[in-house]
PDB file of C-alpha atoms in Angstrom:
ATOM      1  CA  PRO A   5     110.273 105.993  55.746  1.00 47.00           C
ATOM      2  CA  PRO A   6     110.144 102.395  57.127  1.00 47.00           C
ATOM      3  CA  PRO A   7     111.530 101.696  60.707  1.00 44.00           C
ATOM      4  CA  PRO A   8     115.077 100.340  60.775  1.00 44.00           C
ATOM      5  CA  PRO A   9     115.375  96.645  60.608  1.00 43.00           C
ATOM      6  CA  TYR A  10     116.314  96.206  64.235  1.00 40.00           C
ATOM      7  CA  PHE A  11     113.501  98.335  65.846  1.00 39.00           C
ATOM      8  CA  PHE A  12     112.349  95.409  67.918  1.00 39.00           C
ATOM      9  CA  PHE A  13     115.383  95.374  70.155  1.00 38.00           C
ATOM     10  CA  LYS A  14     113.948  98.296  72.155  1.00 44.00           C
ATOM     11  CA  GLN A  15     111.411  95.857  73.655  1.00 48.00           C
ATOM     12  CA  LYS A  16     111.986  93.495  76.556  1.00 52.00           C
ATOM     13  CA  THR A  17     113.890  90.638  75.280  1.00 57.00           C
ATOM     14  CA  ALA A  18     114.190  87.073  76.660  1.00 56.00           C
ATOM     15  CA  TYR A  19     117.714  88.146  78.112  1.00 58.00           C
ATOM     16  CA  ASP A  20     115.957  91.120  79.764  1.00 63.00           C
ATOM     17  CA  ILE A  21     113.309  88.877  81.164  1.00 60.00           C
ATOM     18  CA  MET A  22     115.672  86.004  82.456  1.00 62.00           C
ATOM     19  CA  PRO A  23     117.410  88.042  85.170  1.00 63.00           C
ATOM     20  CA  CYS A  24     113.685  88.771  86.476  1.00 60.00           C
ATOM     21  CA  LEU A  25     113.089  85.128  86.541  1.00 59.00           C
ATOM     22  CA  VAL A  26     116.336  84.516  88.470  1.00 58.00           C
ATOM     23  CA  GLY A  27     115.479  87.234  90.783  1.00 59.00           C
ATOM     24  CA  SER A  28     112.053  85.427  91.340  1.00 59.00           C
ATOM     25  CA  VAL A  29     113.857  82.196  92.054  1.00 60.00           C
ATOM     26  CA  MET A  30     116.354  83.986  94.487  1.00 59.00           C
ATOM     27  CA  CYS A  31     113.557  85.635  96.251  1.00 65.00           C
ATOM     28  CA  ILE A  32     111.735  82.489  97.097  1.00 71.00           C
ATOM     29  CA  ARG A  33     114.980  80.873  98.443  1.00 75.00           C
ATOM     30  CA  ASP A  34     115.137  83.341 101.338  1.00 76.00           C
ATOM     31  CA  ARG A  35     111.557  83.831 101.944  1.00 79.00           C
ATOM     32  CA  SER A  36     108.828  81.635 103.913  1.00 81.00           C
ATOM     33  CA  ARG A  37     105.194  81.417 104.215  1.00 83.00           C
ATOM     34  CA  ASP A  38     103.804  80.147 107.421  1.00 87.00           C
ATOM     35  CA  GLY A  39     107.193  78.881 108.334  1.00 89.00           C
ATOM     36  CA  VAL A  40     107.706  76.938 105.080  1.00 90.00           C
ATOM     37  CA  PRO A  41     110.326  78.193 102.727  1.00 87.00           C
ATOM     38  CA  LEU A  42     108.767  79.365  99.543  1.00 84.00           C
ATOM     39  CA  ASN A  43     110.981  77.153  97.432  1.00 83.00           C
ATOM     40  CA  GLU A  44     109.475  73.979  99.185  1.00 88.00           C
ATOM     41  CA  ILE A  45     105.899  74.953  98.326  1.00 89.00           C
ATOM     42  CA  PRO A  46     104.922  72.853  95.372  1.00 93.00           C
ATOM     43  CA  GLU A  47     102.542  75.468  93.648  1.00 93.00           C
ATOM     44  CA  ILE A  48     105.235  77.982  93.793  1.00 89.00           C
ATOM     45  CA  ARG A  49     107.877  75.718  92.449  1.00 88.00           C
ATOM     46  CA  LYS A  50     105.435  74.729  89.640  1.00 91.00           C
ATOM     47  CA  LYS A  51     104.901  78.454  88.761  1.00 90.00           C
ATOM     48  CA  ILE A  52     108.777  79.047  88.619  1.00 87.00           C
ATOM     49  CA  ILE A  53     109.111  75.879  86.184  1.00 88.00           C
ATOM     50  CA  TYR A  54     106.446  77.294  83.881  1.00 91.00           C
ATOM     51  CA  LEU A  55     107.808  80.767  83.829  1.00 89.00           C
ATOM     52  CA  TYR A  56     111.265  79.182  83.119  1.00 88.00           C
ATOM     53  CA  ALA A  57     109.812  77.179  80.084  1.00 91.00           C
ATOM     54  CA  ASP A  58     108.026  80.471  78.930  1.00 92.00           C
ATOM     55  CA  VAL A  59     111.402  82.390  78.984  1.00 89.00           C
ATOM     56  CA  GLN A  60     112.850  79.638  76.695  1.00 91.00           C
ATOM     57  CA  LYS A  61     110.009  79.989  74.296  1.00 94.00           C
ATOM     58  CA  ALA A  62     110.548  83.625  74.234  1.00 91.00           C
ATOM     59  CA  ARG A  63     114.275  82.947  73.286  1.00 91.00           C
ATOM     60  CA  VAL A  64     113.290  80.785  70.448  1.00 94.00           C
ATOM     61  CA  LEU A  65     110.885  83.547  69.112  1.00 94.00           C
ATOM     62  CA  GLN A  66     113.556  86.114  69.656  1.00 92.00           C
ATOM     63  CA  ARG A  67     115.939  83.992  67.456  1.00 94.00           C
ATOM     64  CA  LYS A  68     113.523  83.580  64.895  1.00 95.00           C
ATOM     65  CA  VAL A  69     113.278  87.367  64.524  1.00 94.00           C
ATOM     66  CA  LEU A  70     117.010  87.543  64.317  1.00 93.00           C
ATOM     67  CA  SER A  71     117.238  84.702  61.713  1.00 96.00           C
ATOM     68  CA  VAL A  72     114.855  86.712  59.586  1.00 94.00           C
ATOM     69  CA  ALA A  73     116.726  89.999  60.170  1.00 93.00           C
ATOM     70  CA  ILE A  74     120.024  88.314  59.282  1.00 95.00           C
ATOM     71  CA  GLN A  75     118.591  87.423  55.773  1.00 95.00           C
ATOM     72  CA  ASP A  76     118.014  91.022  55.080  1.00 93.00           C
ATOM     73  CA  GLU A  77     114.244  90.748  55.361  1.00 93.00           C
ATOM     74  CA  VAL A  78     111.891  92.678  57.714  1.00 91.00           C
ATOM     75  CA  PRO A  79     110.482  90.399  60.310  1.00 90.00           C
ATOM     76  CA  GLN A  80     107.235  92.002  60.805  1.00 89.00           C
ATOM     77  CA  SER A  81     105.063  89.042  61.773  1.00 91.00           C
ATOM     78  CA  GLU A  82     107.998  87.448  63.686  1.00 92.00           C
ATOM     79  CA  ALA A  83     108.644  90.496  65.539  1.00 90.00           C
ATOM     80  CA  ALA A  84     104.910  91.267  66.511  1.00 89.00           C
ATOM     81  CA  VAL A  85     104.661  87.555  67.702  1.00 92.00           C
ATOM     82  CA  PHE A  86     107.755  87.964  69.785  1.00 91.00           C
ATOM     83  CA  LYS A  87     106.676  91.317  71.056  1.00 86.00           C
ATOM     84  CA  LEU A  88     103.142  90.129  72.031  1.00 89.00           C
ATOM     85  CA  PHE A  89     104.525  87.048  73.761  1.00 92.00           C
ATOM     86  CA  SER A  90     107.344  88.693  75.678  1.00 87.00           C
ATOM     87  CA  THR A  91     104.778  91.491  76.773  1.00 86.00           C
ATOM     88  CA  LYS A  92     102.403  88.858  78.151  1.00 88.00           C
ATOM     89  CA  LEU A  93     105.401  86.872  79.709  1.00 88.00           C
ATOM     90  CA  HIS A  94     106.526  90.148  81.503  1.00 85.00           C
ATOM     91  CA  GLN A  95     103.070  90.625  82.786  1.00 86.00           C
ATOM     92  CA  LYS A  96     102.810  87.127  83.779  1.00 89.00           C
ATOM     93  CA  LEU A  97     106.151  87.293  85.648  1.00 85.00           C
ATOM     94  CA  ALA A  98     105.172  90.417  87.441  1.00 84.00           C
ATOM     95  CA  ASN A  99     101.861  89.152  88.429  1.00 86.00           C
ATOM     96  CA  GLU A 100     103.205  85.634  89.597  1.00 86.00           C
ATOM     97  CA  ALA A 101     105.945  87.619  91.642  1.00 82.00           C
ATOM     98  CA  MET A 102     103.283  89.586  93.415  1.00 83.00           C
ATOM     99  CA  ASP A 103     101.233  86.432  94.060  1.00 84.00           C
ATOM    100  CA  ILE A 104     104.308  84.716  95.508  1.00 82.00           C
ATOM    101  CA  LEU A 105     105.604  87.688  97.607  1.00 79.00           C
ATOM    102  CA  GLY A 106     102.208  88.689  98.783  1.00 77.00           C
ATOM    103  CA  ARG A 107     102.068  92.231 100.261  1.00 74.00           C
ATOM    104  CA  GLU A 108     105.767  92.372 100.574  1.00 72.00           C
ATOM    105  CA  GLY A 109     105.914  92.659  96.774  1.00 69.00           C
ATOM    106  CA  LEU A 110     103.699  95.777  96.925  1.00 71.00           C
ATOM    107  CA  PHE A 111     106.321  97.760  98.655  1.00 69.00           C
ATOM    108  CA  ARG A 112     107.878 100.544  96.570  1.00 69.00           C
ATOM    109  CA  LYS A 113     111.733 101.080  96.927  1.00 69.00           C
ATOM    110  CA  GLU A 114     111.228 104.184  99.321  1.00 75.00           C
ATOM    111  CA  TYR A 115     109.994 101.664 102.031  1.00 68.00           C
ATOM    112  CA  GLU A 116     112.606  99.932 104.126  1.00 71.00           C
ATOM    113  CA  SER A 117     110.476  96.569 103.903  1.00 63.00           C
ATOM    114  CA  SER A 118     110.558  96.646 100.079  1.00 64.00           C
ATOM    115  CA  HIS A 119     111.748  93.461  98.448  1.00 63.00           C
ATOM    116  CA  ALA A 120     114.652  93.779  95.928  1.00 64.00           C
ATOM    117  CA  ASN A 121     114.497  97.549  96.264  1.00 68.00           C
ATOM    118  CA  GLY A 122     110.991  97.734  95.023  1.00 70.00           C
ATOM    119  CA  LYS A 123     111.709  95.928  91.784  1.00 71.00           C
ATOM    120  CA  TRP A 124     108.548  93.783  91.852  1.00 71.00           C
ATOM    121  CA  GLU A 125     106.145  96.694  92.508  1.00 75.00           C
ATOM    122  CA  TRP A 126     107.931  98.738  89.656  1.00 74.00           C
ATOM    123  CA  SER A 127     107.786  95.775  87.306  1.00 75.00           C
ATOM    124  CA  TYR A 128     104.088  95.279  88.124  1.00 77.00           C
ATOM    125  CA  ARG A 129     103.216  98.882  87.283  1.00 76.00           C
ATOM    126  CA  SER A 130     105.332  99.045  84.130  1.00 78.00           C
ATOM    127  CA  THR A 131     104.060  96.055  82.455  1.00 78.00           C
ATOM    128  CA  LEU A 132     100.904  98.218  81.416  1.00 74.00           C
ATOM    129  CA  VAL A 133     103.424 100.407  79.430  1.00 76.00           C
ATOM    130  CA  ASP A 134     104.838  97.494  77.741  1.00 71.00           C
ATOM    131  CA  THR A 135     101.324  96.704  76.147  1.00 70.00           C
ATOM    132  CA  ILE A 136     101.455 100.210  74.596  1.00 72.00           C
ATOM    133  CA  GLY A 137     105.187 100.829  73.842  1.00 66.00           C
ATOM    134  CA  ALA A 138     106.365  99.746  70.265  1.00 58.00           C
ATOM    135  CA  GLY A 139     102.808  99.188  69.258  1.00 66.00           C
ATOM    136  CA  THR A 140      99.817  98.199  71.114  1.00 79.00           C
ATOM    137  CA  THR A 141      98.830  94.599  71.577  1.00 81.00           C
ATOM    138  CA  GLU A 142      95.830  95.032  69.326  1.00 84.00           C
ATOM    139  CA  ILE A 143      98.107  96.287  66.503  1.00 85.00           C
ATOM    140  CA  GLN A 144     100.441  93.367  67.081  1.00 84.00           C
ATOM    141  CA  LYS A 145      97.546  90.874  66.781  1.00 88.00           C
ATOM    142  CA  ASN A 146      96.506  92.700  63.612  1.00 87.00           C
ATOM    143  CA  THR A 147      99.785  92.289  62.240  1.00 86.00           C
ATOM    144  CA  ILE A 148      99.912  88.573  63.060  1.00 88.00           C
ATOM    145  CA  ALA A 149      96.423  88.100  61.592  1.00 90.00           C
ATOM    146  CA  LYS A 150      97.183  89.921  58.420  1.00 89.00           C
ATOM    147  CA  LYS A 151     100.915  88.728  57.780  1.00 87.00           C
ATOM    148  CA  SER A 152     101.149  85.356  59.365  1.00 88.00           C
ATOM    149  CA  LEU A 153      97.438  83.994  59.000  1.00 89.00           C
ATOM    150  CA  LYS A 154      96.472  85.993  55.930  1.00 88.00           C
ATOM    151  CA  LEU A 155      93.110  86.833  57.624  1.00 89.00           C
ATOM    152  CA  PRO A 156      91.206  89.924  56.467  1.00 87.00           C
ATOM    153  CA  LEU A 157      91.003  92.874  58.779  1.00 76.00           C
TER     154      LEU A 157
END
């Protein structure tokens, strides 16, 4: 039988990703590098701005999936685009957090010095699972190629 029309809600959504971004903004407010607060370093501010823009793009993609589903259609290509984009965004967010936090970001929650109770270390490791869960990235790309772009497989 075909999957239920709302199968895509099990993946990371823009609303799941947003707290991660807010968390990354919060972590740069109370951290410093070489005596300079992280939120005053232009490269880090730029990264956060681009991540914020990407989260907004994910929200638009999510709303597109919802609008198709509300019309009693199966949002195959829309869900594939959203899943692919949000998976890549989750990976990007975890990578940027690791870059910004440096070695502190690598500490697991068992360590006293871990930042945000090991959230960033766990997020960094879990992004690999996101590329496999609910269809591999390659399957999502094939769905987009076939359904949206009408390319032969």
